mmCIF file of C-alpha atoms in Angstrom:
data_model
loop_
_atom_site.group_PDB
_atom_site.id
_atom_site.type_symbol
_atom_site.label_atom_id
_atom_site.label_comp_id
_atom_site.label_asym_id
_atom_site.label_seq_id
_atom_site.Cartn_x
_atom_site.Cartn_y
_atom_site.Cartn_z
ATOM 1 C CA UNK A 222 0.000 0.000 0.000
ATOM 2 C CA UNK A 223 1.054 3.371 -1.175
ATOM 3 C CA UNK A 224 0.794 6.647 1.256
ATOM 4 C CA UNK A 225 -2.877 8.288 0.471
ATOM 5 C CA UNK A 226 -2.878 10.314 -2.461
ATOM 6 C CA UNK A 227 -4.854 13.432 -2.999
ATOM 7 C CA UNK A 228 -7.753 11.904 -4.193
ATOM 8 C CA UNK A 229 -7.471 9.623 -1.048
ATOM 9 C CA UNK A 230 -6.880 12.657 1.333
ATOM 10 C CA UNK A 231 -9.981 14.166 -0.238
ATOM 11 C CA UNK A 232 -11.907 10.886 0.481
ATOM 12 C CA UNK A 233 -10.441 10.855 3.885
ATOM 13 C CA UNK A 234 -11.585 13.975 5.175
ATOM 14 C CA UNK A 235 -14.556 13.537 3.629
ATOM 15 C CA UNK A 236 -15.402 10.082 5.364
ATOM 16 C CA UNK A 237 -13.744 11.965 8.703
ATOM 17 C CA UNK A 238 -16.063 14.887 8.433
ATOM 18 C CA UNK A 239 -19.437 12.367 8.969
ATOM 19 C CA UNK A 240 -17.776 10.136 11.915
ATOM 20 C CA UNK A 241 -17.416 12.689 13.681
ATOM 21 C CA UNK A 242 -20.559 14.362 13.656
ATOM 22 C CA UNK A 243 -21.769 12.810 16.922
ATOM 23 C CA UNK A 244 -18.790 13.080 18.935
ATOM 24 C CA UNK A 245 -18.071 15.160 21.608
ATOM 25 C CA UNK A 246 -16.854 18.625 20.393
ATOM 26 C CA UNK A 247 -12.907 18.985 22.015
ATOM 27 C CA UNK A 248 -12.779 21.883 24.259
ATOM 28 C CA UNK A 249 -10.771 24.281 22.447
ATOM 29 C CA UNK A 250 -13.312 24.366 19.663
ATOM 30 C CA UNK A 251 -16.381 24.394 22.080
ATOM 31 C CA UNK A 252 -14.995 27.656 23.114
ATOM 32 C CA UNK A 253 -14.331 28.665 19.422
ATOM 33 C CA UNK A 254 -18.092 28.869 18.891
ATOM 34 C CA UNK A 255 -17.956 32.100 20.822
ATOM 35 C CA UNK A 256 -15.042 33.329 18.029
ATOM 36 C CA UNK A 257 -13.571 35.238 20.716
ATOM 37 C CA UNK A 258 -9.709 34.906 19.791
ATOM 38 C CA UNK A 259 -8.760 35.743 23.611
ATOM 39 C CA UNK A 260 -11.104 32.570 25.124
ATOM 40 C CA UNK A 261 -10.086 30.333 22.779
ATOM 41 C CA UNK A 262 -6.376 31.737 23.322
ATOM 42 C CA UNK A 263 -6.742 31.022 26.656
ATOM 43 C CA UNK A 264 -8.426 28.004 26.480
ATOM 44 C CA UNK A 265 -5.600 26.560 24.301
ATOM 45 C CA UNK A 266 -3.324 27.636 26.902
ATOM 46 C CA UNK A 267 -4.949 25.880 29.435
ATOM 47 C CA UNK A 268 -5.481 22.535 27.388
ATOM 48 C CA UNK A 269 -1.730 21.852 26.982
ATOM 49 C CA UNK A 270 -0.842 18.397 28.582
ATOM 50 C CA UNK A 271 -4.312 18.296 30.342
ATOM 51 C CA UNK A 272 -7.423 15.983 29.759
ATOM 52 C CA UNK A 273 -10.127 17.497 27.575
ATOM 53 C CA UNK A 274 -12.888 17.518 30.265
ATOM 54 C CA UNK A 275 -10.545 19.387 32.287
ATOM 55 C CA UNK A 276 -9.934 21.887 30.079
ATOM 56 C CA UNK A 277 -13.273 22.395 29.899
ATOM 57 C CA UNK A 278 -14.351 23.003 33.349
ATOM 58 C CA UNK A 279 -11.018 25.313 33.799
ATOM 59 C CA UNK A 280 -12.201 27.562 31.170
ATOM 60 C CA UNK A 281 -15.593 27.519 32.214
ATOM 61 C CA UNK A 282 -14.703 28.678 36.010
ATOM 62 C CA UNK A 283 -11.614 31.160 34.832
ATOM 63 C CA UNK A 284 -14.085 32.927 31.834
ATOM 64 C CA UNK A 285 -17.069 33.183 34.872
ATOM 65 C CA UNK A 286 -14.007 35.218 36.767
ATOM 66 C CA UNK A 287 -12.948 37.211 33.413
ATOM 67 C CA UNK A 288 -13.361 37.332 30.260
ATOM 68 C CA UNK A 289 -11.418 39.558 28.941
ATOM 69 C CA UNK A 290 -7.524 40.657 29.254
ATOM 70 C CA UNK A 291 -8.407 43.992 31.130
ATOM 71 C CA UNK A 292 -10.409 41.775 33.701
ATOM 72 C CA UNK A 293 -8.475 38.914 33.846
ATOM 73 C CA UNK A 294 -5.461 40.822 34.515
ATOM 74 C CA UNK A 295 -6.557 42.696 37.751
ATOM 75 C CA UNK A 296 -7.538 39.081 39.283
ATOM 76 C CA UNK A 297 -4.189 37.653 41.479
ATOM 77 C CA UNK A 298 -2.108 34.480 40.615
ATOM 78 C CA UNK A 299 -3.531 32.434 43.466
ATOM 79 C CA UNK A 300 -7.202 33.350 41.838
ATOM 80 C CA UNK A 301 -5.810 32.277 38.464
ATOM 81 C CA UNK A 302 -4.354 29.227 40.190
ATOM 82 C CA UNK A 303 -7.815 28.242 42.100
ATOM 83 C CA UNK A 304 -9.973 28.955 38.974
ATOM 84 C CA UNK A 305 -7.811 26.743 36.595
ATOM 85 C CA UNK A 306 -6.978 23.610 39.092
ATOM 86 C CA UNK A 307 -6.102 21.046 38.708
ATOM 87 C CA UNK A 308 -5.699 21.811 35.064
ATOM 88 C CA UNK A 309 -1.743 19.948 34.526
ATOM 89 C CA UNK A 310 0.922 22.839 35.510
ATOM 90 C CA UNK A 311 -1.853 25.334 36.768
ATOM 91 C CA UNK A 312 0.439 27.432 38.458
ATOM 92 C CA UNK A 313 2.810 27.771 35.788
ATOM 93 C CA UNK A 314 -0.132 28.457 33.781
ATOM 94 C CA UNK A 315 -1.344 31.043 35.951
ATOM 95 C CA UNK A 316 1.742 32.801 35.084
ATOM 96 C CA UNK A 317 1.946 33.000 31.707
ATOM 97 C CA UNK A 318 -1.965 33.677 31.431
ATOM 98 C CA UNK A 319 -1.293 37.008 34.098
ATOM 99 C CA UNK A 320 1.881 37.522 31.339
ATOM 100 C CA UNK A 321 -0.073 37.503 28.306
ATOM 101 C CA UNK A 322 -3.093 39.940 29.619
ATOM 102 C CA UNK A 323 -0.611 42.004 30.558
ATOM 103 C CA UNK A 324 1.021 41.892 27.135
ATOM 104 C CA UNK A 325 -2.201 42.323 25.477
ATOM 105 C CA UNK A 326 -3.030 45.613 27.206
ATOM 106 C CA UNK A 327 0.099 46.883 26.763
ATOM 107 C CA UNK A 328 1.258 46.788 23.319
ATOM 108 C CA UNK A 329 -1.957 45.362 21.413
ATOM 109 C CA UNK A 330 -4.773 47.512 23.326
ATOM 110 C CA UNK A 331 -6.133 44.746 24.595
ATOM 111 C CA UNK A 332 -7.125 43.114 21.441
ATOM 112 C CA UNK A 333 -5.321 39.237 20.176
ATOM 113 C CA UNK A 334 -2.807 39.430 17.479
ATOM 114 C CA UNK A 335 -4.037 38.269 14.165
ATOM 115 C CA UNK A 336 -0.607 36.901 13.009
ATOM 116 C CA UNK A 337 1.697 33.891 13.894
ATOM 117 C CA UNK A 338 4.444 36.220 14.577
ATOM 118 C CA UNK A 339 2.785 38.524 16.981
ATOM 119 C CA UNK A 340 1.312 35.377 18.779
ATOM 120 C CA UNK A 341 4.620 33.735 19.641
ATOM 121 C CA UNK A 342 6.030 36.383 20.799
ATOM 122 C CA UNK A 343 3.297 36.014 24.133
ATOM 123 C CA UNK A 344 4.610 34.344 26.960
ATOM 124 C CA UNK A 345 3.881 30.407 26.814
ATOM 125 C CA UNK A 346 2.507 30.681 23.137
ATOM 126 C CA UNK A 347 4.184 28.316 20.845
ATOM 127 C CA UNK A 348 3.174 27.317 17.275
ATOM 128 C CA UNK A 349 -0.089 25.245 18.115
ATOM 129 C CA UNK A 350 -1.783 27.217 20.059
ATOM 130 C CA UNK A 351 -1.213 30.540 17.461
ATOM 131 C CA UNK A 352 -2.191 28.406 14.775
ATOM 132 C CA UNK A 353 -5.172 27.651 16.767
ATOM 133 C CA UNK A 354 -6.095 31.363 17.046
ATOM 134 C CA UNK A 355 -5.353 32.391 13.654
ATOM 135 C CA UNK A 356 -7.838 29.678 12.482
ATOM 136 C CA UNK A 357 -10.481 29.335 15.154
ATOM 137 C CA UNK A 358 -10.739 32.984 16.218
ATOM 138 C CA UNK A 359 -9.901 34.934 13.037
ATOM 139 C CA UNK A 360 -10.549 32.185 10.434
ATOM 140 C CA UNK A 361 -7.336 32.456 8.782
ATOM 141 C CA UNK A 362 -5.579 29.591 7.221
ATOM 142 C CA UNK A 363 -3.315 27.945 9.479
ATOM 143 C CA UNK A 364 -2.355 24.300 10.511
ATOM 144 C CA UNK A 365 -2.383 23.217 13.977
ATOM 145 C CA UNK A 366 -0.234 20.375 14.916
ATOM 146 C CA UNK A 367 -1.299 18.854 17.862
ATOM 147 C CA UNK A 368 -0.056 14.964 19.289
ATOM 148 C CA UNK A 369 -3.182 13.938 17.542
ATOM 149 C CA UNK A 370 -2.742 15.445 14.215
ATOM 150 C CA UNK A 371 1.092 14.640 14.055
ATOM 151 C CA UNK A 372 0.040 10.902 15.176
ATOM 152 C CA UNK A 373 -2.306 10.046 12.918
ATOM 153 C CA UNK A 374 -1.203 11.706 9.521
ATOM 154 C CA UNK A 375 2.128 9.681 10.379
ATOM 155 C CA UNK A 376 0.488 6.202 10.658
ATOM 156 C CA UNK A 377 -1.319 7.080 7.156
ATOM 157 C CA UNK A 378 2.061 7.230 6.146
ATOM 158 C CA UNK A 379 1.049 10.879 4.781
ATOM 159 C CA UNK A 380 3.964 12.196 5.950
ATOM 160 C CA UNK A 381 7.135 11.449 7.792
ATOM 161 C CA UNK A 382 7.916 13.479 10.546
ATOM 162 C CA UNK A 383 9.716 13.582 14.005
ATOM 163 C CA UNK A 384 7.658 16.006 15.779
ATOM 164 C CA UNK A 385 4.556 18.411 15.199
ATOM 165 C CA UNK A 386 6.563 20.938 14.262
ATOM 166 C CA UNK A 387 8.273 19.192 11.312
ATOM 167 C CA UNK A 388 4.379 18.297 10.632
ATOM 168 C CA UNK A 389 3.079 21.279 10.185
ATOM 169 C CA UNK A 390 5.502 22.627 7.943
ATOM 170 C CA UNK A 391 4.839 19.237 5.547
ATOM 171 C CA UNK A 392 1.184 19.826 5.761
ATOM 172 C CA UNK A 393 1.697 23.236 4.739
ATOM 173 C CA UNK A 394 3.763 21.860 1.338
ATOM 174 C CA UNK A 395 0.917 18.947 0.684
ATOM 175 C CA UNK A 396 -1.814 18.911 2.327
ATOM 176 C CA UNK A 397 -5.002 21.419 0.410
ATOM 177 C CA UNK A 398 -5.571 24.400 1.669
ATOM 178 C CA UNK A 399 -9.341 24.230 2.051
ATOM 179 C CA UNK A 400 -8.895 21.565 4.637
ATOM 180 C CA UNK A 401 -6.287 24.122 6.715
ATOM 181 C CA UNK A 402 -8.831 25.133 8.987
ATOM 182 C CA UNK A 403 -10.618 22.592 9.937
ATOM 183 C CA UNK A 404 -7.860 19.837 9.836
ATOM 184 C CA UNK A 405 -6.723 20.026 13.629
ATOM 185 C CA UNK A 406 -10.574 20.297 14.919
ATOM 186 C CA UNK A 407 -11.302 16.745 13.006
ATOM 187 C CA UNK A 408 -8.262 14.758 13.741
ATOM 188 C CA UNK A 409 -8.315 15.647 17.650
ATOM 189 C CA UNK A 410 -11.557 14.559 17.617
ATOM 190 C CA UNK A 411 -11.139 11.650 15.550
ATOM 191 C CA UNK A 412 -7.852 10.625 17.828
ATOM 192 C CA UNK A 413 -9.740 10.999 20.909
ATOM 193 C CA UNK A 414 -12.483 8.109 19.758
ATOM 194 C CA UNK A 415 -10.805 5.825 17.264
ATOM 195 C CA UNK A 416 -7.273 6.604 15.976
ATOM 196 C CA UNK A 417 -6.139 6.638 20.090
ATOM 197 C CA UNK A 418 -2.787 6.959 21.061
ATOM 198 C CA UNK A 419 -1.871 3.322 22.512
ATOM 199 C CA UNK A 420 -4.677 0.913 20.916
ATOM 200 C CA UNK A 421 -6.269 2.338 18.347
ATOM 201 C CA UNK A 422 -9.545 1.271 16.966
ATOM 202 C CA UNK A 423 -8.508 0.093 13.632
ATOM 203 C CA UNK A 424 -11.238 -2.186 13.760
ATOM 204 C CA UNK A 425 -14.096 -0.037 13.035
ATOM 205 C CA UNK A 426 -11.688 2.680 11.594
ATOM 206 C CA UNK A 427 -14.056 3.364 8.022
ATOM 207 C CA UNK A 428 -10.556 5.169 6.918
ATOM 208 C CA UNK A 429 -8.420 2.103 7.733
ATOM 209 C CA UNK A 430 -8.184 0.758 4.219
ATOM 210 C CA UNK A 431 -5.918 4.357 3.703
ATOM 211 C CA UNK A 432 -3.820 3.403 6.296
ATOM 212 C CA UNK A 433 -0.283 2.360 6.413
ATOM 213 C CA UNK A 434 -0.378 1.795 9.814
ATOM 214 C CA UNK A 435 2.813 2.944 10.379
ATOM 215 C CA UNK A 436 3.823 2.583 14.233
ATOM 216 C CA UNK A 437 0.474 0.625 15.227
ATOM 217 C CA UNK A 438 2.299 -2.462 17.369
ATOM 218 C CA UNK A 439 -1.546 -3.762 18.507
ATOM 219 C CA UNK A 440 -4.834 -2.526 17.511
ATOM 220 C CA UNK A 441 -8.655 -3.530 18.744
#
C-alpha cells in the first residue's frame, strides 16, 4: 500500500467529516463557537498536557471570573491558580496567562494578534496554540499540529515526521488548503475516539483501508 494520495486525502476527510458528527466537540473548539480569539487563546493555553474535560471546566470557572484581558489581569495568581486547578501545571499556567493579559493591554490595546508572529512572541505561546487562534478565532488559514494530528497523519504514512513541528511545515507543502482550517478540529476529535494513542480502533476505523499503519504495534 502506497501513502494516500490526494484523491485519497480528499476521500479521507470527507469520510472523517461524517464520523465525527456525533462526537463530543474537544474543548478548544467548544470555546471557538464564541469566536472570541482571547477565550479560545486562553483556552488553548490551558489545554496543553491536560485531559479534555478538564480543560473544559477550567475555562468555564476562569471565563465566569474574566473574560477579557483587562479583567483577567486585575484578578491575582492564586485566583488564576484556584480557577484553573487542577488543570496539569496550573500554576505555571497562571503565570503565563497574568503575562499575556498584561502583554495584550500593553502593546496590542487589549485586542489578540491576528498573526503567527505577533502570537509567539506572548509568553507560553508556541506554534499550536497561534495556529489555533489564527484559524479558530480569526478564520485564517493555518495548521495546527497537535499529538493527535502529528500521530495520525504519520500512521497514514502521509507524511514522515519527528515532531509536530516538522508536521506542520509538511502539511503546509501537501496537504489542500481548504482543509487548513478545519484539519486540527477533526483529527483531535477523531484521535480521541478511534485513531487513540496506545490501541487504536482500527477495527471499526471506516478510513483504515488508507492506512499504512505505520507505528500501530496492537490494535482492537
Amino acid at each position: 500500500m502506497k501513502a494516500p494520495s490526494l484523491s485519497k486525502i480528499n476521500r479521507i476527510i470527507s469520510i472523517i467529516r461524517k464520523e465525527t458528527e456525533d462526537f463530543e466537540i474537544p474543548a478548544v473548539s467548544r470555546v471557538a463557537r464564541s469566536r472570541d480569539p482571547f477565550r479560545i487563546l486562553i483556552s488553548c493555553i490551558l489545554s496543553l498536557r491536560t485531559k479534555d474535560n478538564i480543560t473544559r471546566d477550567c475555562s468555564t470557572r476562569l471565563f465566569q471570573l474574566a473574560s477579557d484581558p483587562y479583567k483577567m489581569s486585575s484578578l491575582s495568581i492564586e485566583e488564576i491558580e484556584k480557577a484553573i486547578y487542577p488543570c496539569g501545571f496550573y500554576r505555571q499556567k497562571a503565570r503565563f496567562i497574568k503575562s499575556i493579559c498584561r502583554s495584550l493591554i500593553e502593546k496590542y490595546n487589549g485586542k489578540v494578534p491576528d498573526n503567527l508572529k505577533d502570537l509567539m512572541e506572548l509568553k507560553g505561546v508556541g506554534r499550536k496554540t497561534a495556529n489555533l487562534v489564527i484559524t479558530l478565532g480569526y478564520n485564517k488559514f493555518g495548521i495546527c499540529v497537535d499529538t493527535h494530528v502529528h500521530r495520525i497523519v504519520n500512521r497514514w504514512g502521509y507524511v514522515k515526521t519527528n515532531n509536530p513541528e516538522e508536521t506542520e511545515f509538511e502539511l503546509r507543502k501537501k496537504l489542500p488548503k481548504r482543509y487548513w482550517k478545519e484539519f486540527n478540529s477533526l483529527l483531535v476529535s477523531y484521535g480521541q475516539h478511534i485513531c487513540k494513542p496506545v490501541i487504536p480502533l482500527c477495527s471499526i476505523c471506516k478510513i483504515s483501508r488508507f492506512c499504512l499503519k505505520e507505528g500501530v504495534k496492537k490494535s482492537r
